[in-house]
Short mmCIF file of C-alpha atoms in Angstrom, two decimals:
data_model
loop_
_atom_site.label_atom_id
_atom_site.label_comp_id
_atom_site.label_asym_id
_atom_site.label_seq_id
_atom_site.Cartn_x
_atom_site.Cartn_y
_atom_site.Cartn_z
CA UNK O 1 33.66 -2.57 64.03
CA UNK O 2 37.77 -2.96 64.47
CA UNK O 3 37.86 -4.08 60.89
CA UNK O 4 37.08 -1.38 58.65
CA UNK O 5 40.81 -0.06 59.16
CA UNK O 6 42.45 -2.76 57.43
CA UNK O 7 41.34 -2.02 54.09
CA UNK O 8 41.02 1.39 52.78
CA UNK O 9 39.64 2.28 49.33
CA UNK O 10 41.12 5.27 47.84
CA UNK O 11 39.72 7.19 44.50
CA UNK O 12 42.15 8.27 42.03
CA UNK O 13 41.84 9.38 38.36
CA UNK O 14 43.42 5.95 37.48
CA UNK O 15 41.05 4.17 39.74
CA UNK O 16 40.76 2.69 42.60
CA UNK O 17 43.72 1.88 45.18
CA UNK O 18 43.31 -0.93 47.90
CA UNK O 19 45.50 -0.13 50.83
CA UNK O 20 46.02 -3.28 53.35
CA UNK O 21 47.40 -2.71 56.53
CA UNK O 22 50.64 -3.70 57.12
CA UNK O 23 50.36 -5.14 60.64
CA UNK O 24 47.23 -7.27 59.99
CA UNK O 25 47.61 -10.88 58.35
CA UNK O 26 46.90 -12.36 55.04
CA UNK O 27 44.95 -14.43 56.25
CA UNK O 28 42.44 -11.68 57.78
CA UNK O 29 42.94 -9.10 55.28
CA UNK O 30 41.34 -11.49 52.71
CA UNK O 31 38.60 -12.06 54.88
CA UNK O 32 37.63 -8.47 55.42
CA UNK O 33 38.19 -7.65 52.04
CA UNK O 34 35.79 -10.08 50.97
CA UNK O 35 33.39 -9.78 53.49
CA UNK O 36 33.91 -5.70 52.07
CA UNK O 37 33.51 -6.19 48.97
CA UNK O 38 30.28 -9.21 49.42
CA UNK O 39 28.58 -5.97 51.37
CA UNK O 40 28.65 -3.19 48.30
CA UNK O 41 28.70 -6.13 45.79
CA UNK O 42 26.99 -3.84 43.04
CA UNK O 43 28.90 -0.83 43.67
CA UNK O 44 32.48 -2.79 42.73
CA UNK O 45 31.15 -4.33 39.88
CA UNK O 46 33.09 -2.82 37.13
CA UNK O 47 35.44 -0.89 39.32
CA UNK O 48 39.32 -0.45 37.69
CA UNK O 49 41.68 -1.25 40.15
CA UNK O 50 44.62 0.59 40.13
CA UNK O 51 46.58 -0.82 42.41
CA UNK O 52 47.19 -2.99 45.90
CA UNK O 53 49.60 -0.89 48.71
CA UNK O 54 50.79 -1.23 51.71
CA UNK O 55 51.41 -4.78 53.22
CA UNK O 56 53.73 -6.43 50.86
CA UNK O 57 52.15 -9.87 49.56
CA UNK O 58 54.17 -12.88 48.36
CA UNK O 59 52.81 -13.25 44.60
CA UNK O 60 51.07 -16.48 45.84
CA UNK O 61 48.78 -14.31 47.88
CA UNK O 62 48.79 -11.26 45.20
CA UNK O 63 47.64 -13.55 42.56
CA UNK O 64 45.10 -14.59 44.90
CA UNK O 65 43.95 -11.33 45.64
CA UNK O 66 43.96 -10.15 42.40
CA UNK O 67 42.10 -13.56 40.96
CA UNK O 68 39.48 -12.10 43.58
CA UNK O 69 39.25 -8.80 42.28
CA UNK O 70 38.89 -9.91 38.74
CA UNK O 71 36.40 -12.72 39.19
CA UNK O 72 34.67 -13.17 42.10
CA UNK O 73 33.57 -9.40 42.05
CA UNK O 74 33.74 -8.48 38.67
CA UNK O 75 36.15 -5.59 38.87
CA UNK O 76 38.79 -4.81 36.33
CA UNK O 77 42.72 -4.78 37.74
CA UNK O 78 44.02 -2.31 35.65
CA UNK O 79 47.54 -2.65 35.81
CA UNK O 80 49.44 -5.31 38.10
CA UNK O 81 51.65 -4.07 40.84
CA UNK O 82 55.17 -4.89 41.28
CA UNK O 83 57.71 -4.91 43.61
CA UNK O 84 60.33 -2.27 43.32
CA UNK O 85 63.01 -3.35 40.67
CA UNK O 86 65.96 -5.30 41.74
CA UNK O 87 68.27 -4.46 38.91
CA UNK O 88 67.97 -1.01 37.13
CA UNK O 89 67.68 -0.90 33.61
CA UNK O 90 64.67 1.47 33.87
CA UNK O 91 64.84 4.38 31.24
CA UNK O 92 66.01 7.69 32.59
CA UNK O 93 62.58 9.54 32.87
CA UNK O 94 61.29 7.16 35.18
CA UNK O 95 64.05 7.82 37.72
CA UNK O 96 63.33 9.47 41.15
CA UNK O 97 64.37 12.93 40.56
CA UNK O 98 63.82 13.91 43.99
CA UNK O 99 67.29 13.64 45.45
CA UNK O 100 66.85 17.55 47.11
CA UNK O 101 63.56 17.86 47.19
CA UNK O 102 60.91 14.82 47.09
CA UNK O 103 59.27 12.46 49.32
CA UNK O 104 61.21 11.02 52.25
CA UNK O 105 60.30 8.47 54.43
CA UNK O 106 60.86 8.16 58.14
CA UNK O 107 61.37 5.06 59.74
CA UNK O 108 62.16 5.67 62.90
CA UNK O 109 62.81 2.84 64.56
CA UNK O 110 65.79 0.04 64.72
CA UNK O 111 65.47 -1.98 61.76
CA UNK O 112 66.18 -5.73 62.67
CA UNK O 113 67.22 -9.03 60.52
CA UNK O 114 64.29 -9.69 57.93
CA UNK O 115 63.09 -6.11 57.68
CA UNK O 116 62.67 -4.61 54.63
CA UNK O 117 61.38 -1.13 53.48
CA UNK O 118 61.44 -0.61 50.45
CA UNK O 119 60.30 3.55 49.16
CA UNK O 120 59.99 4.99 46.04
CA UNK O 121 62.10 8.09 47.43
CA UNK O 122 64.39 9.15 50.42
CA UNK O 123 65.03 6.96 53.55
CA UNK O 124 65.70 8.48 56.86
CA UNK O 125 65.88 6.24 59.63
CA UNK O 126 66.10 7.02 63.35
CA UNK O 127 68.19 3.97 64.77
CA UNK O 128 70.41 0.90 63.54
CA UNK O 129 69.96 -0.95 60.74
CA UNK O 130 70.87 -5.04 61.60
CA UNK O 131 72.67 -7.15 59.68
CA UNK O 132 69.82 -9.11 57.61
CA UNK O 133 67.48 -5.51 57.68
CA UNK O 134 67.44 -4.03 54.28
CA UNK O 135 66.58 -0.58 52.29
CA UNK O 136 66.06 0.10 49.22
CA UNK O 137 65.01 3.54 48.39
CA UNK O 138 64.66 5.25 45.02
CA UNK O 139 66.57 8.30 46.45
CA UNK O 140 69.16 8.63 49.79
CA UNK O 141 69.21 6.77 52.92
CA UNK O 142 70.26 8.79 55.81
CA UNK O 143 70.53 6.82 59.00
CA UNK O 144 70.78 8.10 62.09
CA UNK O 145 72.68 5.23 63.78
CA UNK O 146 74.73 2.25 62.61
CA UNK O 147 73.91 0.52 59.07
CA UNK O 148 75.54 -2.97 59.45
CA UNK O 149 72.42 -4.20 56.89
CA UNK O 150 72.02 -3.47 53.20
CA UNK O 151 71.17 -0.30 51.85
CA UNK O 152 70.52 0.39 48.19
CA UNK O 153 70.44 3.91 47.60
CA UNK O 154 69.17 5.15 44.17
CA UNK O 155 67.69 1.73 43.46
CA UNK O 156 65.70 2.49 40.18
CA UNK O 157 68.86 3.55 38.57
CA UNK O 158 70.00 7.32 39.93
CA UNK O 159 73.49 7.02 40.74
CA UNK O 160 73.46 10.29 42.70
CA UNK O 161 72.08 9.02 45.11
CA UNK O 162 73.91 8.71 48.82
CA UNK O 163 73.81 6.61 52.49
CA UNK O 164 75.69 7.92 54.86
CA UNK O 165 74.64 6.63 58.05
CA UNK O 166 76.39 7.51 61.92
CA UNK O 167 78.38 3.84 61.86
CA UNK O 168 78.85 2.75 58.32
CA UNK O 169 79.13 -0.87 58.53
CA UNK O 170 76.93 -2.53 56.08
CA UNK O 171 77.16 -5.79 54.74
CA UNK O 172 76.30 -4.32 51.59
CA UNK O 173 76.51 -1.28 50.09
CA UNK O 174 74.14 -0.83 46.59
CA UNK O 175 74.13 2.99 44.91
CA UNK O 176 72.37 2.89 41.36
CA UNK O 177 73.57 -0.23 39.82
CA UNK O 178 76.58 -0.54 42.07
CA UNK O 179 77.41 -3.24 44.43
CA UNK O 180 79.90 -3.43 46.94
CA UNK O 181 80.65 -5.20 49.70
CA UNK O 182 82.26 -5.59 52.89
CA UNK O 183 85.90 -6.95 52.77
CA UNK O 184 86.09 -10.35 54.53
CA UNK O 185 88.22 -10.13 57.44
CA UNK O 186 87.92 -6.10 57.87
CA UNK O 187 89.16 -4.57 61.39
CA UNK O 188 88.24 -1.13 59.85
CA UNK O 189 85.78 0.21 62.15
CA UNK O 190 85.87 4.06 61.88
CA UNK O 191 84.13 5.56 65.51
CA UNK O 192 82.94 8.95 63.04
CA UNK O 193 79.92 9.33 60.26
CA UNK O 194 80.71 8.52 56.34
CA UNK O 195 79.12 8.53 53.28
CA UNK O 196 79.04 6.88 50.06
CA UNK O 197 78.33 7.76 47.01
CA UNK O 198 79.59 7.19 43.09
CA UNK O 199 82.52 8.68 42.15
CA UNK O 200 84.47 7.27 38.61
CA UNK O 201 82.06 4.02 38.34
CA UNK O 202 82.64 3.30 42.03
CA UNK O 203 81.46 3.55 45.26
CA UNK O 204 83.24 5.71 47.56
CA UNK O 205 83.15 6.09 51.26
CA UNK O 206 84.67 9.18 53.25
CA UNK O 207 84.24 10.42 56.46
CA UNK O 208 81.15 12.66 56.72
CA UNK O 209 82.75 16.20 57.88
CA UNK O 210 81.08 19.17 57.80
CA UNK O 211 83.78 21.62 57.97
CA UNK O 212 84.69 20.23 54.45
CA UNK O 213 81.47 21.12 53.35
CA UNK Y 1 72.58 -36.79 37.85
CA UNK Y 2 74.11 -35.89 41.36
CA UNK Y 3 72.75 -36.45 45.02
CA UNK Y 4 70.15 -34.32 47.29
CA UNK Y 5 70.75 -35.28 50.86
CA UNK Y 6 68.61 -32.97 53.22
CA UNK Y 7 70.30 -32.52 56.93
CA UNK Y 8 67.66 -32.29 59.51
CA UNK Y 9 66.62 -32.72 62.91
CA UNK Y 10 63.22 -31.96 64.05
CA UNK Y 11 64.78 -30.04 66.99
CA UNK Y 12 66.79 -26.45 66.68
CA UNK Y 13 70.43 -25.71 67.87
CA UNK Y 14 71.69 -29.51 67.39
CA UNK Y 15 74.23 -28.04 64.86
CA UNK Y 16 72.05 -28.98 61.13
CA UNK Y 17 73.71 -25.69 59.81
CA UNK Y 18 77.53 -26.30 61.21
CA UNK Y 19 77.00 -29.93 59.73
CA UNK Y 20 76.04 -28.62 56.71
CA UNK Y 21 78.76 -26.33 55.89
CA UNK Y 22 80.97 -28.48 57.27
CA UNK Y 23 79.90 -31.78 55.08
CA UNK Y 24 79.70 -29.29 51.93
CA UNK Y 25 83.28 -27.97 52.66
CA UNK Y 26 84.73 -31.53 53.44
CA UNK Y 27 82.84 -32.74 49.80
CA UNK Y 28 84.33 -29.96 48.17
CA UNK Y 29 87.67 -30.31 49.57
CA UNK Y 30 87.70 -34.02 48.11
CA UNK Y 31 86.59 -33.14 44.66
CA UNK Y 32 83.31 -33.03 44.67
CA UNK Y 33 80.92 -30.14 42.81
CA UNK Y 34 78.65 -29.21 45.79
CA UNK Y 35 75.66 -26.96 46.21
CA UNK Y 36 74.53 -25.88 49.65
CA UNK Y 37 71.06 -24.71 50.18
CA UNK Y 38 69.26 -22.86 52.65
CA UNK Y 39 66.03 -23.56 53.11
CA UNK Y 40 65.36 -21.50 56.33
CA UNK Y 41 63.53 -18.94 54.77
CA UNK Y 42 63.48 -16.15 57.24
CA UNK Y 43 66.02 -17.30 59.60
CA UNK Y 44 68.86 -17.65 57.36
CA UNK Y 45 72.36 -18.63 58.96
CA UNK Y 46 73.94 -20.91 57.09
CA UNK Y 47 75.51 -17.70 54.43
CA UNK Y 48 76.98 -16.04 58.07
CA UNK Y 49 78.42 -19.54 59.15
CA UNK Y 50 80.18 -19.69 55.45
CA UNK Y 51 80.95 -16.65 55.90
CA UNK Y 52 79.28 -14.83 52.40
CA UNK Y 53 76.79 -12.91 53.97
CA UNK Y 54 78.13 -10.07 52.21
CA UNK Y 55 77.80 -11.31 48.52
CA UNK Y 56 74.07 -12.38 48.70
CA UNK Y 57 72.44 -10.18 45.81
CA UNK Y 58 69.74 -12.84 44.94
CA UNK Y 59 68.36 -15.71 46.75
CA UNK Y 60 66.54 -18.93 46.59
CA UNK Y 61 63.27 -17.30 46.75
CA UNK Y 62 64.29 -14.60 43.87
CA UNK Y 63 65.56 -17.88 41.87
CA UNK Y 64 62.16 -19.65 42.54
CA UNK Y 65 59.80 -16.83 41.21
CA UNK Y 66 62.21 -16.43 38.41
CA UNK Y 67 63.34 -12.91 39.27
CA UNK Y 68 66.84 -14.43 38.54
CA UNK Y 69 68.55 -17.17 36.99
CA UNK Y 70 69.46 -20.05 39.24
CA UNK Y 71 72.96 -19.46 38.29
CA UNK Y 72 72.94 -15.78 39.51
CA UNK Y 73 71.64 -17.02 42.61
CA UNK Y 74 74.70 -19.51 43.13
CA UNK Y 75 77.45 -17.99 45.68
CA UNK Y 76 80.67 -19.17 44.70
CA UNK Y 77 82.22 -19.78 47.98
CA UNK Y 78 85.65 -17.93 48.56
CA UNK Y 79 88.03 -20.99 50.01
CA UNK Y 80 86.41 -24.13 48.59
CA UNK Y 81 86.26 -24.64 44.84
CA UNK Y 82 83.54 -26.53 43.69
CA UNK Y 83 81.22 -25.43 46.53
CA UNK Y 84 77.99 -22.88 45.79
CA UNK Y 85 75.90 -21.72 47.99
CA UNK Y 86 72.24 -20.81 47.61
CA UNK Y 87 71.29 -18.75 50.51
CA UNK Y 88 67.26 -18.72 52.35
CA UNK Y 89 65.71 -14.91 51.73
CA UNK Y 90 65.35 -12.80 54.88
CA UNK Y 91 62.65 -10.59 54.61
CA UNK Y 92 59.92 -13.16 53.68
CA UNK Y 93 58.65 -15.72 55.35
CA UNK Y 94 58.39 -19.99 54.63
CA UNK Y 95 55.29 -19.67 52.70
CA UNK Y 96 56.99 -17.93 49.94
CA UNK Y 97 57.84 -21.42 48.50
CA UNK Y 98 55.76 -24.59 47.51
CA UNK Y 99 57.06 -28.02 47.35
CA UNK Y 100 56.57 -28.44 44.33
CA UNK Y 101 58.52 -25.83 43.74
CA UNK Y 102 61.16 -26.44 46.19
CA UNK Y 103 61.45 -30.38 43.98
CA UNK Y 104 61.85 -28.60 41.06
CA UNK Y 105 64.71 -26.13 41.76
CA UNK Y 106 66.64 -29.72 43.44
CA UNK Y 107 66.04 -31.38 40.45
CA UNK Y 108 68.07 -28.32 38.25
CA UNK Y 109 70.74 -28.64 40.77
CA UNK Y 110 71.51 -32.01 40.48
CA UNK Y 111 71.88 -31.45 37.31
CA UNK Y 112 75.06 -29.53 37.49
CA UNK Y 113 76.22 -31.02 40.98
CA UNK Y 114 77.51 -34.00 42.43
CA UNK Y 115 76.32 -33.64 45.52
CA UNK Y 116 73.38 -30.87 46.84
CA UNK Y 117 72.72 -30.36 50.66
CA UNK Y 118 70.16 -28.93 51.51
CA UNK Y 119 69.98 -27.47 55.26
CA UNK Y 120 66.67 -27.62 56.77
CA UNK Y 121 65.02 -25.49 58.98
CA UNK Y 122 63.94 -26.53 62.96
CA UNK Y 123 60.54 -28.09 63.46
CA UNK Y 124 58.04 -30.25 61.21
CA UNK Y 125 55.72 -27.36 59.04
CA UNK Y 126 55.98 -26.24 56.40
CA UNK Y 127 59.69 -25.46 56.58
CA UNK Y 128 60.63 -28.87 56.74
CA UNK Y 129 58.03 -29.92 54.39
CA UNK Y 130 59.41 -27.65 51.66
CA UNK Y 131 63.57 -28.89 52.72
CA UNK Y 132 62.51 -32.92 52.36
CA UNK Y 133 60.60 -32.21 48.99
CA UNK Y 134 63.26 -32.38 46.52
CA UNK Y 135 65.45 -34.96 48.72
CA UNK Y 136 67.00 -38.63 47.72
CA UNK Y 137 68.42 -39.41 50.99
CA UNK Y 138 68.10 -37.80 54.22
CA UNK Y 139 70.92 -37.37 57.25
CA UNK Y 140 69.38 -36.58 61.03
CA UNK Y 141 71.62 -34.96 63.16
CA UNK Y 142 70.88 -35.28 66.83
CA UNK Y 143 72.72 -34.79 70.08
CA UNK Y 144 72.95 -36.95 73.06
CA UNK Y 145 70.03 -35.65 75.08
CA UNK Y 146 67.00 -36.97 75.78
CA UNK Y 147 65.11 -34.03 74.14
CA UNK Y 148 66.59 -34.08 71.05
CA UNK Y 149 66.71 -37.72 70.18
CA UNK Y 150 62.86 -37.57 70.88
CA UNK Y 151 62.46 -34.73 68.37
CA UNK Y 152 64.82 -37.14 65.73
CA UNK Y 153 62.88 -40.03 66.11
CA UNK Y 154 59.34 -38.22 65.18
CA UNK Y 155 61.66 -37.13 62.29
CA UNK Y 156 62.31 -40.58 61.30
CA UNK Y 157 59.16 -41.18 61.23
CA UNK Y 158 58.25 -38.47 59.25
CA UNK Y 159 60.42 -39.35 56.47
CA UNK Y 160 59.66 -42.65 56.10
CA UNK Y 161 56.01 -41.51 55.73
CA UNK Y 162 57.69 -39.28 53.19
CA UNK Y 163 59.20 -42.11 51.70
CA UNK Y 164 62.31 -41.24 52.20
CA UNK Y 165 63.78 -44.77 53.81
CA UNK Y 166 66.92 -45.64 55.89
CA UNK Y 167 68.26 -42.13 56.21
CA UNK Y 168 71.34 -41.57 58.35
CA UNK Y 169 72.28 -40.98 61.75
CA UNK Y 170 75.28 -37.98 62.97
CA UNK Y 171 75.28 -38.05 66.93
CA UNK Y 172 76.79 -34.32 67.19
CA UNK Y 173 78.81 -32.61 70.39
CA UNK Y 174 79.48 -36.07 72.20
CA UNK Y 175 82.03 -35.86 75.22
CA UNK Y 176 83.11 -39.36 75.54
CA UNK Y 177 84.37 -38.09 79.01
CA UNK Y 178 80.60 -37.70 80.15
CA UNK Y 179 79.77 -40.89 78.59
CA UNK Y 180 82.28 -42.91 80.11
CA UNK Y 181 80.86 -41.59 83.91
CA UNK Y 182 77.23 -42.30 82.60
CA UNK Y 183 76.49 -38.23 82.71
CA UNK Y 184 75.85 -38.37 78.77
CA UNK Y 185 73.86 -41.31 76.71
CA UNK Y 186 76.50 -43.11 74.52
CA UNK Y 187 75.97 -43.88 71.43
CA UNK Y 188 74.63 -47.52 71.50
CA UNK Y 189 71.49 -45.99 73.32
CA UNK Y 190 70.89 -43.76 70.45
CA UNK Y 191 71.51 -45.79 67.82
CA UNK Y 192 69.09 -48.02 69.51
CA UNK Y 193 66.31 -45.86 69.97
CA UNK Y 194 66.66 -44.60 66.64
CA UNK Y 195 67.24 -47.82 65.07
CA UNK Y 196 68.75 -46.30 61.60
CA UNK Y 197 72.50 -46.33 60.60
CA UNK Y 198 74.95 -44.30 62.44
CA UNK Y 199 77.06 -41.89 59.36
CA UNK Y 200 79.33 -40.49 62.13
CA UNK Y 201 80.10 -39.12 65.28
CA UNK Y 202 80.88 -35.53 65.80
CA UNK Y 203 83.17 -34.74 69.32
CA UNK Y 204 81.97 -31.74 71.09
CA UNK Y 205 84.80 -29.42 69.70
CA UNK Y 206 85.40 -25.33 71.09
CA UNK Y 207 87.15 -25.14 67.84
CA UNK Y 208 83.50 -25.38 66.28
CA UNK Y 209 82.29 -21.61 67.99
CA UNK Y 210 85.54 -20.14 66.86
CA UNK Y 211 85.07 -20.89 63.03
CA UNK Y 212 81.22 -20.33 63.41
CA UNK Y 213 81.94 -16.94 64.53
CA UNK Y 214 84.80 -16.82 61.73
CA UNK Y 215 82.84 -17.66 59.08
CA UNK Y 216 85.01 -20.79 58.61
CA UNK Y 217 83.96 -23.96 58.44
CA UNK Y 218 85.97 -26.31 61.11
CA UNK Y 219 86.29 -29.07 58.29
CA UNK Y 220 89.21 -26.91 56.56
CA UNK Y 221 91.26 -26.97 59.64
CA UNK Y 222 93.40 -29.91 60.71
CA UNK Y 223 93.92 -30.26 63.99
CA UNK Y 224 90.10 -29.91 64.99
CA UNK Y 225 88.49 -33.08 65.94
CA UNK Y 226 85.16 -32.46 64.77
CA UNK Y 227 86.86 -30.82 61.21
CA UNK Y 228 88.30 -34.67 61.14
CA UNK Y 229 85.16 -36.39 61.86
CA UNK Y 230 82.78 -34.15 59.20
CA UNK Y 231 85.29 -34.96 56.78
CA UNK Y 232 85.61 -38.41 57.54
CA UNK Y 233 81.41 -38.87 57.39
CA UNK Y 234 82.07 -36.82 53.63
CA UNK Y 235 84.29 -39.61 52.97
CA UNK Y 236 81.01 -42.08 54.25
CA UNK Y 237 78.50 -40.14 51.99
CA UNK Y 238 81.05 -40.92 48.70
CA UNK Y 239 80.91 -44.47 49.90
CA UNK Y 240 84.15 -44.93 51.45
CA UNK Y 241 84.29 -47.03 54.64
CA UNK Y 242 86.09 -45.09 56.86
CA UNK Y 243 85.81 -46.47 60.36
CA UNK Y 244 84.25 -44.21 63.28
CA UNK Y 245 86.78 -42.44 64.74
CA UNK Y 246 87.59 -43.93 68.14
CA UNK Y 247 87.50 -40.40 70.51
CA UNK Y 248 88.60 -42.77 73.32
CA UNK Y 249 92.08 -42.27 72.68
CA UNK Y 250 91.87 -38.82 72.35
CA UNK Y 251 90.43 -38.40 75.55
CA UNK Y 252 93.43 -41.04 76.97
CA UNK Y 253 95.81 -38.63 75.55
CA UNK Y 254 94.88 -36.16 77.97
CA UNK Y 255 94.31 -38.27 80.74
CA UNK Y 256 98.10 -39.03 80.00
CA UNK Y 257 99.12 -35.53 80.71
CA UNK Y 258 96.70 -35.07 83.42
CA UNK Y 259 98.58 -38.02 85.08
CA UNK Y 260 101.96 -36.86 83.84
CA UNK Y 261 101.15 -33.86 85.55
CA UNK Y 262 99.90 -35.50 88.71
CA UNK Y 263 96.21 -34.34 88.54
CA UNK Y 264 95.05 -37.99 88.54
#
């Protein structure tokens, strides 16, 4: 059967975590999970649900999903996922410490308009970022390539965090809670690698050098 | 309570967007308090043709699921005071908002503006469905080809079924010199076909790629010919009567030079 990849069940302490496959549609995934869960009916029943990963639902279908869960099968959503934080006013424990050492993500492909990863950690990606393509990591983005998207580095609130990317172009540059952008009519179009990163409440880009390091 | 005109077309590329941020500038630039929304949820463009790509923080689906306040997700645009923008989302797709909802968040906006435009997407799902929700009055751009006038009369037809009756006709990118040799329909066969009232007619204008690309709407500049006419079909929408501009004598200009120059 091609469908038993879709939907993974994981065990943790917490309980269990439904991972849907990114690639597949809504549409489907609620099918097979269903048609998953209709199969071991009396194994689910009174089941905590940790948590749903991997394809990112609208909170339409999440609802949905979750209004599943709870009543058609008789499990027990323990606690409701949510989408990574916009704005950071999280408390300081619960920020990604892992700025030298921690998980890291590779994309690596070119990220084009109405792409979004979103990673509770570091970012490397091997290629461009478009304009309309968007990161937001919990720790650096590194990008191998030209960032002429949105990046936002440090995005539950560690302003320590850095992009630096081959071509830094973005359209918007977000460190911590720090927003810039870029200026309207700019002609500035360095041919070398920068970063940016806080420095006095701002962010600052500078040409990536080594020898200076 | 202000106005929510949707601009639409049924067909893509006939220039909804450019008439939108054109028709919002030339409001704006006459006094009015405008808010222009994007409802192409996915394929945004109308922020890059007003050039504020690069201050979008929230958006209209972030306002809709209340992950901000409506007026966090207003862009204040950086030439034109009085006109907002509310841009589409990106990275999600046109099932990420409901009618319902969609009549809602036009309902707050009128509220606060004069006049909100809302720029709907190509086609007849559920893009356009959610962009004709929270309308009063609707404007169908077309252009002078076959193709497209089709696609605007199924639109028509779709909003009357919506009930959304008499909306208004802008013929867009019209070269009177094609018309005049018969190359191009003219305007009487549209207007005919279509059978609804003509708002304005938009010249086919280079001027237009050069501010799209600038991030400028044409409307601000004087000597373009379509900035005139999108500001004169502003002037329409407030309920002046401002005649159609006659693009003959424009063209006879040049035919005047041509000739003073031999060519003809």
């Amino acid at each position: 059967m091609t469908l038993n990849n879709n939907i993974e069940f994981k065990g943790t302490k917490d309980g269990l975590i439904i991972h849907l496959n990114e690639s597949c549609e809504y549409e489907k995934l609620k099918e097979q999970l269903i048609e998953k869960l209709e199969h071991a009916k009396n194994f689910f029943i009174g089941a905590q649900i940790a948590r749903i990963e991997g394809k990112s639902l609208t909170s339409n279908e999440e609802s949905e999903i979750i209004d599943l869960i709870n009543n058609r099968f008789g499990m027990i959503m323990v606690e409701r996922t949510e989408p990574l934080e916009k704005t950071t006013a999280c408390s300081t424990k619960e920020v990604f410490m892992g700025l030298d050492e921690g998980v890291t993500r590779f994309v690596k492909s070119t990220l084009r308009s109405g792409k979004k990863i979103e990673f509770k950690g570091n970012v490397v990606v091997m290629g461009d970022v478009n304009p309309g393509a968007e990161i937001v990591a919990y720790g650096n983005i590194v990008i191998m390539g030209a960032l002429r998207g949105i990046a936002h580095a440090g995005a539950n609130g560690n302003s320590n965090a850095f992009v630096s990317a081959l071509r830094l172009q973005p359209t918007q540059l977000r460190i911590g809670k720090f927003i810039a952008r870029a200026p309207d009519n700019s002609s500035y179009n360095p041919k070398y690698p920068e970063i940016a990163f806080i420095r006095d409440e701002m962010i600052l880009i500078e040409p990536y050098l080594t020898k200076n390091r | 309570m202000g106005e929510v005109i949707v601009i639409t077309s049924g067909k893509g590329g006939v220039g909804k967007t450019t008439t939108t941020a054109n028709i919002g500038a030339s409001l704006a630039m006459l006094g009015k308090k405008v808010a222009v929304l994007d409802a192409d949820i996915g394929l945004r463009n109308l922020d890059v043709v007003l050039g504020l790509e690069n201050r979008i923080v929230y958006d209209l689906v972030d306002v809709v699921e209340g992950v901000c306040r409506l007026k966090q997700g207003l862009i204040r645009d950086k030439r034109f005071e009085g006109l907002y923008l509310l841009p589409a989302a990106q990275t999600k797709d046109k099932s990420a908002v409901t009618p319902k909802q969609m009549q809602d968040l036009c309902k707050e906006l009128k509220k606060i503006y004069d006049y909100v435009l809302v720029d709907c997407p190509a086609g007849i799902e559920q893009g356009f469905k959610n962009a004709i929700a929270g309308a009063d009055r609707a404007i169908v751009v077309t252009t002078p080809e076959i193709s497209a006038v089709r696609d605007a009369d199924r639109i028509v037809g779709l909003l009357e079924a919506a009930e959304l009756n008499s909306p208004m006709l802008i013929i867009n990118r019209i070269r009177i010199q094609m018309v005049k040799k018969g190359d191009m329909m003219n305007i009487e066969d549209m207007t005919d076909i279509l059978a609804i009232d003509l708002l304005g007619v938009v010249p086919d204008d280079e001027y237009i790629v050069i501010s799209t690309n600038k991030g400028e709407p044409a409307a601000r500049d004087e000597k373009s010919l379509a900035g005139q006419a999108f500001r004169n079909i502003a002037k329409r929408i407030m309920g002046e009567n401002v005649p159609i501009m006659d693009l003959d004598i424009q063209e006879g200009f040049m035919v005047k030079i041509a000739k003073l120059f031999g060519l003809k």
